[in-house]
Short mmCIF file of C-alpha atoms and ligand atoms in Angstrom, two decimals:
data_model
loop_
_atom_site.label_atom_id
_atom_site.label_comp_id
_atom_site.label_asym_id
_atom_site.label_seq_id
_atom_site.Cartn_x
_atom_site.Cartn_y
_atom_site.Cartn_z
CA MET A 782 -54.32 45.36 -129.61
CA PRO A 783 -52.07 46.90 -127.06
CA THR A 784 -52.06 44.71 -123.92
CA ALA A 785 -54.19 45.92 -121.41
CA TYR A 786 -52.51 45.80 -117.97
CA ARG A 787 -54.75 45.94 -114.80
CA ASN A 788 -54.12 47.19 -111.04
CA TYR A 789 -52.90 44.23 -108.42
CA VAL A 790 -55.41 44.52 -105.26
CA ASP A 791 -55.39 41.90 -102.27
CA GLY A 792 -53.69 39.44 -104.95
CA GLU A 793 -56.21 39.86 -107.83
CA TRP A 794 -55.65 41.65 -111.09
CA ILE A 795 -58.76 43.88 -111.40
CA GLU A 796 -59.62 46.75 -113.60
CA SER A 797 -60.49 50.31 -112.32
CA ARG A 798 -64.29 50.81 -110.96
CA ALA A 799 -63.97 53.78 -113.08
CA GLY A 800 -63.32 51.77 -116.32
CA GLU A 801 -61.04 54.20 -117.81
CA THR A 802 -57.76 53.65 -118.85
CA PHE A 803 -54.87 55.46 -120.30
CA GLU A 804 -52.14 54.25 -122.96
CA VAL A 805 -48.38 53.83 -122.33
CA ARG A 806 -46.24 54.59 -125.75
CA ASN A 807 -42.40 54.06 -126.35
CA PRO A 808 -40.69 57.20 -126.14
CA ALA A 809 -38.78 56.14 -129.77
CA ASP A 810 -41.61 55.17 -131.94
CA THR A 811 -44.72 57.05 -130.75
CA GLY A 812 -47.03 54.61 -133.36
CA ASP A 813 -45.92 51.80 -130.73
CA ILE A 814 -48.36 51.06 -127.70
CA VAL A 815 -46.62 49.38 -125.02
CA GLY A 816 -49.85 48.75 -122.91
CA GLU A 817 -52.97 50.40 -121.65
CA PHE A 818 -53.31 50.99 -117.84
CA GLN A 819 -56.06 51.57 -115.68
CA ALA A 820 -56.75 55.21 -114.76
CA SER A 821 -57.63 54.62 -111.51
CA THR A 822 -60.01 56.85 -109.20
CA SER A 823 -59.47 57.12 -105.11
CA ALA A 824 -61.77 54.89 -104.67
CA ASP A 825 -59.24 52.16 -106.43
CA THR A 826 -57.09 53.50 -104.19
CA ASP A 827 -58.74 53.22 -100.96
CA ALA A 828 -59.44 49.77 -101.53
CA ALA A 829 -55.82 48.88 -102.40
CA VAL A 830 -55.22 50.52 -98.77
CA GLU A 831 -57.74 48.50 -97.35
CA ALA A 832 -56.54 45.21 -98.48
CA ALA A 833 -53.02 46.56 -97.49
CA VAL A 834 -54.15 47.19 -93.96
CA GLY A 835 -56.14 43.55 -93.82
CA ALA A 836 -52.74 42.11 -94.64
CA GLN A 837 -50.49 44.06 -92.48
CA THR A 838 -50.56 42.01 -88.81
CA GLU A 839 -50.08 38.60 -90.47
CA TRP A 840 -46.95 39.66 -92.47
CA ALA A 841 -45.61 41.66 -89.74
CA THR A 842 -46.02 38.34 -87.37
CA THR A 843 -44.34 36.21 -90.65
CA PRO A 844 -41.19 35.14 -89.47
CA GLY A 845 -38.55 37.30 -91.08
CA PRO A 846 -36.64 34.68 -92.41
CA GLU A 847 -39.54 33.51 -94.49
CA ARG A 848 -40.46 37.33 -95.55
CA GLY A 849 -36.72 37.56 -96.59
CA ASN A 850 -37.45 33.84 -98.56
CA VAL A 851 -40.31 35.64 -100.48
CA LEU A 852 -37.50 38.07 -101.61
CA ALA A 853 -35.06 35.80 -102.41
CA GLU A 854 -37.53 33.97 -104.81
CA THR A 855 -38.35 37.40 -106.56
CA ALA A 856 -34.95 38.14 -106.88
CA ARG A 857 -34.66 34.58 -108.90
CA ILE A 858 -38.04 35.11 -110.54
CA LEU A 859 -36.61 38.55 -112.06
CA GLU A 860 -33.34 36.96 -112.94
CA GLU A 861 -35.49 34.31 -114.86
CA GLN A 862 -37.50 37.66 -116.55
CA ARG A 863 -33.96 39.77 -117.03
CA ASP A 864 -33.94 40.18 -120.81
CA GLU A 865 -38.12 40.50 -121.38
CA LEU A 866 -37.94 43.29 -118.15
CA THR A 867 -34.54 44.96 -120.12
CA GLU A 868 -36.58 44.69 -123.27
CA THR A 869 -39.85 46.24 -122.15
CA LEU A 870 -37.95 48.86 -119.85
CA ALA A 871 -36.05 49.92 -123.09
CA ARG A 872 -39.07 50.33 -125.12
CA GLU A 873 -41.43 52.14 -122.04
CA GLU A 874 -39.05 54.33 -120.82
CA GLY A 875 -36.39 55.03 -123.63
CA LYS A 876 -33.20 53.91 -122.51
CA THR A 877 -30.56 52.02 -123.78
CA LEU A 878 -30.51 48.15 -123.85
CA ASP A 879 -27.58 48.50 -122.00
CA GLU A 880 -28.77 50.99 -119.26
CA ALA A 881 -32.17 49.46 -118.72
CA GLY A 882 -30.09 45.89 -118.20
CA GLY A 883 -28.24 47.65 -115.52
CA GLU A 884 -31.25 48.74 -114.06
CA VAL A 885 -33.22 45.55 -114.07
CA GLN A 886 -29.80 43.82 -112.30
CA ARG A 887 -29.85 46.62 -109.58
CA ALA A 888 -33.80 45.34 -109.07
CA ILE A 889 -32.31 41.63 -108.70
CA ASP A 890 -29.37 42.53 -106.72
CA ILE A 891 -31.95 44.62 -104.11
CA PHE A 892 -34.04 42.25 -103.88
CA CYS A 893 -31.46 39.85 -102.91
CA TYR A 894 -29.92 42.61 -100.55
CA TYR A 895 -33.05 42.71 -98.34
CA ALA A 896 -34.02 39.18 -98.24
CA GLU A 897 -30.93 38.82 -96.19
CA LYS A 898 -32.01 42.15 -94.29
CA ALA A 899 -35.11 40.48 -93.71
CA ARG A 900 -33.70 37.97 -90.94
CA ASP A 901 -31.29 40.90 -89.62
CA LEU A 902 -33.49 43.56 -88.73
CA GLY A 903 -31.43 44.17 -85.32
CA GLY A 904 -31.73 45.61 -82.22
CA THR A 905 -29.81 46.63 -79.49
CA VAL A 906 -29.29 45.14 -75.56
CA LYS A 907 -28.48 47.70 -72.82
CA SER A 908 -27.35 47.50 -68.91
CA PRO A 909 -30.18 48.40 -66.86
CA SER A 910 -30.06 50.68 -63.91
CA GLY A 911 -31.88 47.86 -61.77
CA THR A 912 -31.28 44.19 -60.92
CA ASP A 913 -33.34 41.53 -62.09
CA THR A 914 -34.33 43.34 -65.45
CA GLU A 915 -33.49 43.75 -69.09
CA LEU A 916 -33.43 46.52 -71.20
CA TYR A 917 -33.21 46.45 -75.04
CA THR A 918 -35.13 47.28 -77.94
CA LYS A 919 -36.38 45.99 -80.85
CA ARG A 920 -37.35 46.74 -84.44
CA GLU A 921 -41.13 46.89 -85.70
CA PRO A 922 -42.85 47.73 -88.76
CA LEU A 923 -44.43 50.77 -89.34
CA GLY A 924 -47.27 49.39 -90.79
CA THR A 925 -49.03 50.44 -94.11
CA VAL A 926 -46.93 52.10 -96.46
CA ALA A 927 -47.56 54.25 -99.79
CA LEU A 928 -44.61 53.95 -102.21
CA ILE A 929 -45.19 56.71 -105.11
CA THR A 930 -42.33 56.80 -107.53
CA PRO A 931 -40.90 58.65 -110.55
CA TRP A 932 -40.38 57.15 -114.11
CA ASN A 933 -36.51 57.66 -114.62
CA TYR A 934 -35.85 54.36 -112.97
CA PRO A 935 -39.25 52.88 -113.00
CA ILE A 936 -38.10 49.07 -111.38
CA ALA A 937 -35.38 50.14 -109.67
CA ILE A 938 -36.92 52.63 -107.21
CA PRO A 939 -40.04 50.35 -106.42
CA ALA A 940 -37.71 47.65 -105.67
CA TRP A 941 -35.45 50.11 -103.31
CA LYS A 942 -38.83 50.96 -101.87
CA LEU A 943 -40.68 47.64 -101.97
CA ALA A 944 -38.07 45.44 -101.01
CA PRO A 945 -37.27 47.28 -97.54
CA ALA A 946 -40.92 47.83 -96.81
CA LEU A 947 -41.70 44.09 -97.11
CA ALA A 948 -38.52 42.98 -95.10
CA ALA A 949 -39.74 44.71 -92.22
CA GLY A 950 -42.82 43.40 -91.92
CA ASN A 951 -44.89 46.46 -93.71
CA THR A 952 -47.39 46.09 -96.23
CA ALA A 953 -47.53 48.67 -99.42
CA VAL A 954 -49.58 50.52 -102.54
CA LEU A 955 -47.10 50.97 -104.80
CA LYS A 956 -48.43 53.87 -107.09
CA PRO A 957 -46.02 53.91 -110.49
CA ALA A 958 -45.55 57.16 -112.52
CA SER A 959 -47.58 57.14 -115.29
CA ALA A 960 -45.11 57.39 -118.13
CA ALA A 961 -43.61 54.05 -117.06
CA PRO A 962 -45.62 51.45 -115.20
CA THR A 963 -45.01 48.26 -116.97
CA VAL A 964 -41.87 46.99 -115.03
CA ALA A 965 -43.11 47.94 -111.97
CA ARG A 966 -46.31 45.84 -112.80
CA LYS A 967 -44.03 42.94 -113.75
CA LEU A 968 -42.12 43.12 -110.37
CA LEU A 969 -45.67 42.93 -108.45
CA GLY A 970 -46.32 39.79 -110.72
CA ALA A 971 -42.87 38.62 -109.78
CA LEU A 972 -43.86 38.93 -106.09
CA ASP A 973 -47.24 37.38 -106.69
CA ASP A 974 -45.55 34.09 -108.25
CA ALA A 975 -43.05 34.45 -105.45
CA GLY A 976 -45.87 33.62 -103.33
CA LEU A 977 -46.47 36.74 -101.45
CA PRO A 978 -49.93 36.49 -99.35
CA ASP A 979 -52.74 38.67 -100.67
CA GLY A 980 -52.82 42.31 -99.89
CA VAL A 981 -49.34 42.37 -98.83
CA ALA A 982 -48.10 44.45 -101.76
CA ASN A 983 -50.75 46.47 -104.23
CA TYR A 984 -49.96 48.19 -107.07
CA VAL A 985 -52.61 50.92 -108.36
CA THR A 986 -51.78 53.42 -111.88
CA GLY A 987 -53.40 56.18 -112.76
CA SER A 988 -52.95 60.10 -112.02
CA GLY A 989 -50.80 61.70 -109.95
CA SER A 990 -53.14 63.90 -107.97
CA GLU A 991 -55.83 61.39 -107.77
CA VAL A 992 -54.03 58.35 -106.65
CA GLY A 993 -51.04 59.63 -105.26
CA GLY A 994 -52.90 62.40 -103.54
CA THR A 995 -55.04 60.15 -101.83
CA LEU A 996 -52.09 57.79 -100.60
CA ALA A 997 -50.34 60.79 -99.44
CA SER A 998 -53.20 62.15 -97.20
CA HIS A 999 -54.91 58.47 -96.40
CA GLU A 1000 -55.61 58.26 -92.83
CA ASP A 1001 -54.73 54.58 -92.61
CA ILE A 1002 -51.35 55.01 -94.20
CA ASP A 1003 -48.64 54.97 -91.55
CA GLY A 1004 -45.77 56.15 -93.88
CA VAL A 1005 -45.21 57.51 -97.23
CA SER A 1006 -42.16 57.12 -99.52
CA PHE A 1007 -42.21 59.46 -102.03
CA THR A 1008 -39.47 59.86 -104.69
CA GLY A 1009 -39.91 62.74 -107.80
CA SER A 1010 -39.59 66.63 -108.53
CA THR A 1011 -39.74 68.90 -105.61
CA ALA A 1012 -42.47 70.31 -106.60
CA VAL A 1013 -44.87 67.62 -106.34
CA GLY A 1014 -42.79 66.21 -102.98
CA THR A 1015 -43.08 69.51 -101.04
CA GLY A 1016 -47.23 68.74 -101.58
CA VAL A 1017 -46.81 65.25 -100.51
CA ALA A 1018 -44.59 66.02 -97.74
CA GLN A 1019 -47.37 68.78 -96.76
CA ALA A 1020 -50.23 66.33 -97.02
CA ALA A 1021 -48.93 63.39 -95.18
CA ALA A 1022 -47.66 66.14 -92.25
CA ASP A 1023 -50.98 67.09 -91.66
CA ASP A 1024 -51.79 63.85 -89.98
CA LEU A 1025 -48.38 63.49 -88.81
CA THR A 1026 -47.81 60.27 -91.09
CA ARG A 1027 -43.99 59.54 -91.30
CA VAL A 1028 -42.63 61.17 -94.62
CA GLN A 1029 -39.72 60.46 -97.20
CA CYS A 1030 -39.38 62.40 -99.91
CA GLU A 1031 -36.07 62.37 -102.22
CA MET A 1032 -36.61 64.78 -105.30
CA GLY A 1033 -34.58 67.12 -107.77
CA GLY A 1034 -31.06 68.14 -108.30
CA LYS A 1035 -28.61 70.16 -109.95
CA ASN A 1036 -25.54 68.22 -109.44
CA PRO A 1037 -22.35 69.69 -109.97
CA THR A 1038 -18.86 68.16 -110.75
CA VAL A 1039 -15.84 70.62 -110.25
CA VAL A 1040 -13.08 69.96 -112.19
CA MET A 1041 -9.25 71.67 -111.36
CA PRO A 1042 -6.29 72.16 -112.80
CA SER A 1043 -4.26 68.81 -111.19
CA ALA A 1044 -7.29 66.69 -113.21
CA ASP A 1045 -6.51 64.96 -116.28
CA VAL A 1046 -8.53 66.83 -118.71
CA ALA A 1047 -9.16 63.85 -120.75
CA GLU A 1048 -10.37 61.74 -117.46
CA ALA A 1049 -12.28 64.70 -116.49
CA VAL A 1050 -14.29 65.07 -119.65
CA ASP A 1051 -15.29 61.17 -119.08
CA ILE A 1052 -16.44 61.24 -116.18
CA VAL A 1053 -18.67 64.79 -116.73
CA GLY A 1054 -19.64 63.07 -120.07
CA ALA A 1055 -21.12 59.98 -118.70
CA GLY A 1056 -22.19 61.95 -115.42
CA ALA A 1057 -24.20 64.25 -117.62
CA PHE A 1058 -25.56 62.13 -120.85
CA GLY A 1059 -26.09 59.16 -119.66
CA VAL A 1060 -29.66 57.85 -119.50
CA THR A 1061 -30.43 60.74 -121.71
CA GLY A 1062 -29.45 62.98 -118.91
CA GLN A 1063 -32.96 61.54 -117.23
CA ALA A 1064 -31.16 61.04 -113.66
CA CYS A 1065 -31.84 62.94 -110.25
CA THR A 1066 -28.19 62.61 -110.00
CA ALA A 1067 -26.79 63.49 -113.56
CA CYS A 1068 -24.45 66.04 -113.59
CA SER A 1069 -25.94 69.39 -115.02
CA ARG A 1070 -22.94 71.74 -114.18
CA ALA A 1071 -19.00 71.29 -115.00
CA ILE A 1072 -17.29 74.10 -112.87
CA VAL A 1073 -14.19 74.34 -114.46
CA HIS A 1074 -10.55 75.61 -113.14
CA GLU A 1075 -10.02 78.96 -115.93
CA ASP A 1076 -6.58 77.11 -116.19
CA VAL A 1077 -7.99 74.24 -117.82
CA TYR A 1078 -11.57 75.54 -118.93
CA ASP A 1079 -10.72 75.75 -123.14
CA GLU A 1080 -9.34 72.18 -123.17
CA PHE A 1081 -12.05 70.98 -121.04
CA VAL A 1082 -14.90 72.47 -123.25
CA ALA A 1083 -13.18 71.18 -126.54
CA GLY A 1084 -13.26 67.80 -124.74
CA ILE A 1085 -16.74 67.87 -123.80
CA VAL A 1086 -18.49 69.01 -127.06
CA ASP A 1087 -16.41 66.32 -128.95
CA TYR A 1088 -17.68 64.15 -126.10
CA ALA A 1089 -21.30 65.10 -126.86
CA ALA A 1090 -21.25 65.77 -130.43
CA SER A 1091 -19.81 61.60 -130.55
CA ILE A 1092 -22.80 60.38 -128.97
CA GLU A 1093 -25.06 58.24 -131.00
CA ILE A 1094 -28.84 58.80 -130.47
CA GLY A 1095 -31.37 56.28 -131.38
CA PRO A 1096 -34.12 53.90 -129.97
CA GLY A 1097 -33.43 52.40 -126.64
CA LEU A 1098 -33.96 48.98 -128.43
CA GLU A 1099 -31.11 49.54 -130.85
CA ASN A 1100 -28.75 50.02 -128.31
CA PRO A 1101 -27.15 52.91 -129.17
CA ASP A 1102 -25.15 55.34 -126.95
CA MET A 1103 -28.20 57.80 -125.88
CA GLY A 1104 -32.04 56.84 -125.65
CA PRO A 1105 -34.60 59.68 -126.64
CA HIS A 1106 -36.44 61.30 -123.53
CA VAL A 1107 -39.63 59.72 -121.66
CA THR A 1108 -42.17 62.05 -123.56
CA GLN A 1109 -42.80 64.93 -125.28
CA SER A 1110 -43.38 67.14 -122.61
CA GLU A 1111 -40.10 66.13 -121.12
CA LEU A 1112 -38.62 66.88 -124.53
CA GLU A 1113 -40.29 70.24 -125.08
CA SER A 1114 -38.79 71.38 -121.23
CA THR A 1115 -35.15 70.48 -122.56
CA LEU A 1116 -35.45 72.55 -125.72
CA GLU A 1117 -37.35 75.32 -123.82
CA TYR A 1118 -33.93 75.42 -121.63
CA VAL A 1119 -31.52 75.16 -124.17
CA ASP A 1120 -33.20 78.77 -125.49
CA ILE A 1121 -33.48 80.08 -122.11
CA ALA A 1122 -29.68 79.32 -121.44
CA THR A 1123 -28.80 81.27 -124.77
CA GLU A 1124 -31.21 84.20 -123.94
CA ASP A 1125 -29.52 84.32 -120.82
CA GLY A 1126 -26.39 85.09 -122.60
CA ALA A 1127 -24.63 81.40 -122.64
CA ASN A 1128 -23.45 80.13 -125.70
CA LEU A 1129 -24.93 76.98 -127.01
CA GLU A 1130 -21.27 75.08 -128.20
CA THR A 1131 -23.08 71.71 -129.55
CA GLY A 1132 -26.86 69.76 -129.43
CA GLY A 1133 -29.72 71.21 -127.95
CA ARG A 1134 -32.05 70.40 -131.36
CA GLN A 1135 -33.82 67.55 -132.74
CA PRO A 1136 -31.95 65.46 -134.59
CA GLU A 1137 -33.20 65.29 -138.29
CA GLY A 1138 -34.08 62.69 -140.44
CA ARG A 1139 -36.65 60.60 -140.93
CA ALA A 1140 -34.90 57.33 -138.14
CA TYR A 1141 -36.09 60.32 -135.39
CA GLU A 1142 -39.59 61.26 -136.38
CA ASP A 1143 -41.37 59.40 -134.41
CA GLY A 1144 -39.51 59.72 -131.29
CA HIS A 1145 -38.72 62.23 -128.48
CA TYR A 1146 -34.86 62.69 -129.24
CA VAL A 1147 -32.58 65.47 -128.59
CA GLU A 1148 -29.16 66.07 -129.64
CA PRO A 1149 -27.07 66.28 -125.90
CA ALA A 1150 -25.99 70.09 -125.49
CA VAL A 1151 -23.05 72.11 -123.94
CA VAL A 1152 -23.71 75.28 -122.74
CA SER A 1153 -20.56 77.51 -121.75
CA GLY A 1154 -19.96 80.99 -120.20
CA VAL A 1155 -23.00 79.91 -117.75
CA THR A 1156 -22.92 81.77 -114.88
CA SER A 1157 -24.20 81.18 -111.11
CA ASP A 1158 -27.38 83.47 -111.71
CA MET A 1159 -28.36 82.48 -115.03
CA ARG A 1160 -31.27 80.10 -114.69
CA ILE A 1161 -29.64 77.20 -116.62
CA ALA A 1162 -27.18 77.28 -113.66
CA GLN A 1163 -30.02 76.94 -111.04
CA GLU A 1164 -32.91 75.23 -112.27
CA GLU A 1165 -32.98 71.22 -112.62
CA VAL A 1166 -33.61 70.24 -116.61
CA PHE A 1167 -33.45 66.46 -116.31
CA GLY A 1168 -32.26 66.07 -120.00
CA PRO A 1169 -29.05 65.56 -121.43
CA VAL A 1170 -27.68 69.62 -120.97
CA LEU A 1171 -24.47 70.53 -119.49
CA ALA A 1172 -24.06 73.88 -118.15
CA VAL A 1173 -20.00 75.07 -117.95
CA LEU A 1174 -19.11 77.29 -115.81
CA LYS A 1175 -15.33 79.16 -115.23
CA VAL A 1176 -14.04 79.84 -111.62
CA ASP A 1177 -10.59 80.82 -110.42
CA SER A 1178 -9.86 79.23 -107.61
CA PHE A 1179 -10.86 75.72 -105.59
CA GLU A 1180 -12.95 77.94 -102.97
CA ALA A 1181 -15.01 79.85 -105.85
CA GLY A 1182 -15.47 76.01 -107.14
CA VAL A 1183 -17.04 75.09 -103.87
CA ASP A 1184 -18.90 78.33 -103.71
CA VAL A 1185 -20.47 77.97 -107.37
CA ALA A 1186 -21.35 73.99 -106.79
CA ASN A 1187 -23.09 75.02 -103.49
CA ASP A 1188 -25.29 78.49 -104.67
CA VAL A 1189 -28.05 76.45 -105.74
CA GLU A 1190 -31.47 75.18 -103.64
CA TYR A 1191 -30.44 71.25 -104.40
CA GLY A 1192 -27.83 69.16 -102.83
CA LEU A 1193 -28.17 65.62 -104.31
CA SER A 1194 -24.86 64.18 -105.78
CA ALA A 1195 -21.53 66.14 -106.17
CA SER A 1196 -17.86 65.62 -107.33
CA ILE A 1197 -14.58 66.87 -108.36
CA VAL A 1198 -11.85 65.88 -110.17
CA THR A 1199 -8.34 66.47 -108.65
CA GLN A 1200 -5.06 65.06 -108.03
CA ASP A 1201 -4.87 67.04 -105.04
CA LEU A 1202 -5.46 65.17 -101.63
CA SER A 1203 -6.08 68.29 -99.47
CA GLU A 1204 -8.81 69.51 -102.57
CA ALA A 1205 -10.45 66.34 -102.24
CA HIS A 1206 -10.57 65.59 -98.65
CA ARG A 1207 -11.51 69.91 -98.27
CA PHE A 1208 -14.28 69.09 -101.25
CA THR A 1209 -16.20 65.97 -99.30
CA GLU A 1210 -16.14 68.19 -96.00
CA GLU A 1211 -17.42 71.66 -97.69
CA ILE A 1212 -19.96 70.32 -100.19
CA GLU A 1213 -23.31 70.54 -99.26
CA SER A 1214 -24.75 67.25 -100.63
CA GLY A 1215 -25.99 64.07 -99.59
CA VAL A 1216 -23.22 62.46 -102.07
CA ALA A 1217 -20.11 63.33 -102.41
CA LYS A 1218 -17.71 61.99 -104.85
CA VAL A 1219 -13.52 62.06 -105.49
CA ASN A 1220 -12.80 61.60 -109.27
CA GLU A 1221 -16.45 59.37 -110.05
CA LYS A 1222 -19.30 60.71 -111.86
CA THR A 1223 -22.11 61.78 -110.09
CA THR A 1224 -24.49 59.47 -111.27
CA GLY A 1225 -24.15 55.50 -110.13
CA LEU A 1226 -24.95 54.50 -106.70
CA GLU A 1227 -23.83 51.23 -104.86
CA LEU A 1228 -27.18 49.98 -103.30
CA HIS A 1229 -25.36 48.87 -99.84
CA VAL A 1230 -24.74 52.49 -98.55
CA PRO A 1231 -27.69 54.92 -97.93
CA PHE A 1232 -28.92 57.95 -100.66
CA GLY A 1233 -30.33 60.91 -100.08
CA GLY A 1234 -30.23 64.84 -100.80
CA TYR A 1235 -29.79 67.75 -98.52
CA LYS A 1236 -31.51 70.92 -99.00
CA GLN A 1237 -34.46 71.13 -101.47
CA SER A 1238 -33.49 67.71 -102.94
CA SER A 1239 -35.01 65.62 -99.96
CA THR A 1240 -37.22 66.09 -96.54
CA ASP A 1241 -33.83 64.61 -95.63
CA THR A 1242 -35.71 62.96 -92.64
CA TYR A 1243 -34.31 59.45 -93.74
CA ARG A 1244 -31.87 57.66 -96.02
CA GLU A 1245 -32.94 55.28 -98.75
CA GLN A 1246 -30.77 51.90 -99.47
CA GLY A 1247 -28.27 50.05 -97.11
CA ASP A 1248 -29.02 49.59 -93.59
CA ALA A 1249 -30.40 52.68 -93.56
CA GLY A 1250 -32.95 51.98 -96.00
CA LEU A 1251 -34.87 49.95 -93.27
CA ASP A 1252 -34.71 52.86 -91.16
CA PHE A 1253 -37.41 54.45 -92.60
CA PHE A 1254 -39.49 51.76 -92.45
CA THR A 1255 -39.31 50.27 -89.05
CA SER A 1256 -40.26 51.59 -85.52
CA THR A 1257 -37.73 51.72 -82.45
CA LYS A 1258 -39.80 49.82 -79.37
CA THR A 1259 -37.63 50.20 -76.20
CA VAL A 1260 -38.63 47.37 -73.71
CA TYR A 1261 -37.75 47.49 -70.32
CA MET A 1262 -38.42 43.98 -68.58
CA ASN A 1263 -38.12 43.53 -65.01
CA TYR A 1264 -38.35 39.65 -64.54
P1 NAD B 1302 -43.18 63.99 -110.40
O1 NAD B 1302 -42.71 64.30 -109.32
O2 NAD B 1302 -43.90 64.52 -111.62
O3 NAD B 1302 -43.67 62.49 -110.04
C1 NAD B 1302 -43.35 61.48 -108.87
C2 NAD B 1302 -44.62 60.58 -108.88
O4 NAD B 1302 -45.32 61.50 -108.22
C3 NAD B 1302 -45.62 59.92 -110.07
O5 NAD B 1302 -45.73 58.73 -109.88
C4 NAD B 1302 -46.58 61.10 -110.10
O6 NAD B 1302 -47.63 60.52 -110.17
C5 NAD B 1302 -47.03 61.34 -108.58
N1 NAD B 1302 -47.48 62.30 -108.62
C6 NAD B 1302 -47.97 63.29 -109.27
N2 NAD B 1302 -48.45 64.39 -108.83
C7 NAD B 1302 -48.65 63.98 -107.13
C8 NAD B 1302 -50.02 64.43 -106.29
N3 NAD B 1302 -50.20 66.01 -106.32
N4 NAD B 1302 -49.68 63.85 -105.29
C9 NAD B 1302 -48.91 62.53 -105.10
N5 NAD B 1302 -48.45 61.84 -106.40
C10 NAD B 1302 -48.21 62.73 -107.26
O7 NAD B 1302 -41.57 63.59 -111.18
P2 NAD B 1302 -41.33 62.31 -112.23
O8 NAD B 1302 -41.56 63.44 -113.35
O9 NAD B 1302 -41.93 61.26 -112.51
O10 NAD B 1302 -39.54 62.09 -112.07
C11 NAD B 1302 -38.44 63.15 -112.10
C12 NAD B 1302 -37.91 63.89 -110.87
O11 NAD B 1302 -38.02 63.03 -110.06
C13 NAD B 1302 -37.05 64.76 -111.08
O12 NAD B 1302 -37.09 65.74 -110.36
C14 NAD B 1302 -35.96 63.91 -110.53
O13 NAD B 1302 -34.77 64.36 -110.12
C15 NAD B 1302 -36.31 63.38 -109.19
N6 NAD B 1302 -36.41 62.13 -109.18
C16 NAD B 1302 -35.43 62.25 -107.51
C17 NAD B 1302 -34.77 60.75 -107.29
C18 NAD B 1302 -33.90 60.65 -105.88
O14 NAD B 1302 -33.81 59.62 -105.75
N7 NAD B 1302 -33.68 62.22 -105.33
C19 NAD B 1302 -34.67 59.83 -108.03
C20 NAD B 1302 -35.26 59.88 -109.31
C21 NAD B 1302 -35.81 60.84 -109.90
#
């Protein structure tokens, strides 16, 4: 019998009122059921919001250091469960053990970071114009927030929303993605074990439109923090905006790495390969376009084809180089994009097929693909694939490289590989992207600096992570004190 997981509402583990459940299966072995989850309804979601609203005043008035202690204890419990969490993450989402372990560590670090921030929410003191007065600002929690998260970082993203929300004194309802809700469930378990008061954080699983849609338009929700696709995020932003609810949507990407002639080509191949094929290409910051100067184009293509072809594919739990896609539909979407690329005239250099053999029959595997000869007008150069498919485009100058890099509707992460200092600086100035990197892969983020996108990658209202992560979850009050 698979484990049956329940919602977490008002400090209780409860079933959906409708009594329906859905299964989550291991993407490396679809016969393996990871767990059964509640197919919750709007009524279940309303109950979670009601619990969060009921707990809000007491949590907001709990001293910041005490709130921080709960977060620090949560980090300690997660640390204790690190191996189990890592295995669960690999089993439900398909990441390799190394990738899953890195993500679990990120969740622990995020809780440690915001545990400290809870005692340091800040505020400013200014000189007033009158005498016998004080003029200062203070930060107050927003209230009750909805957190809607994707499957691709199923513990890190819930952590980087929940930790700042709770540190600042908000209460929250988390709706995880249905493809990988288990590690988020365990995160809520850690918060419960750490002594989080009932109702402060709630967890409701179920369909995006039913649970997520109810949260996005709920009149008692004061802020909606969403991460996911641009299509869904746009609807969430519109639903929230209807009653002027604060909203933050972090969405898709079509991230470029520009490779210039001064680059060490072997190094460029490693940077692009790691960015494109790490976590099976299922990162919002994954490199999906290599924009390569003509002087090093052939050498780069030969190198990246070798890189992709040497990647060992297998079940995440066996810690190969690359695990499977999370679901059959994600796999089909990747295969379809490979077909679209070749139909549009690009050359499939390697990969892009399901690997053959008994070992791969029960999982959503795909060989990492390199398509060369891509031009910016092709769909493979414009649309987010969200799989291990790298499009290689040729340019004849730095200016053309930046133009092509910017010639998409997204702007999440971008990098350049160059030894030319002037190009490095110009790139960081001219690239239309929330993250700009020099001689680094597009993936991989520090947790103590802001993260977010430009253009269709983000509502660009607030940033996540670092100090900026608290901005979304707080309101600023200006106090005029005439004593
Ligand atoms: P998705 O948009 O399909 O789903 C995201 C979440 O929204 C899920 O919990 C889903 O159930 C929920 N949802 C679905 N329909 C909804 C609706 N009508 N109303 C409210 N909520 C709804 O995304 P996904 O497939 O889970 O994740 C992959 C996407 O996430 C990619 O586009 C990727 O680029 C993006 N992503 C962005 C970032 C970032 O920080 N920019 C990070 C990770 C992933």
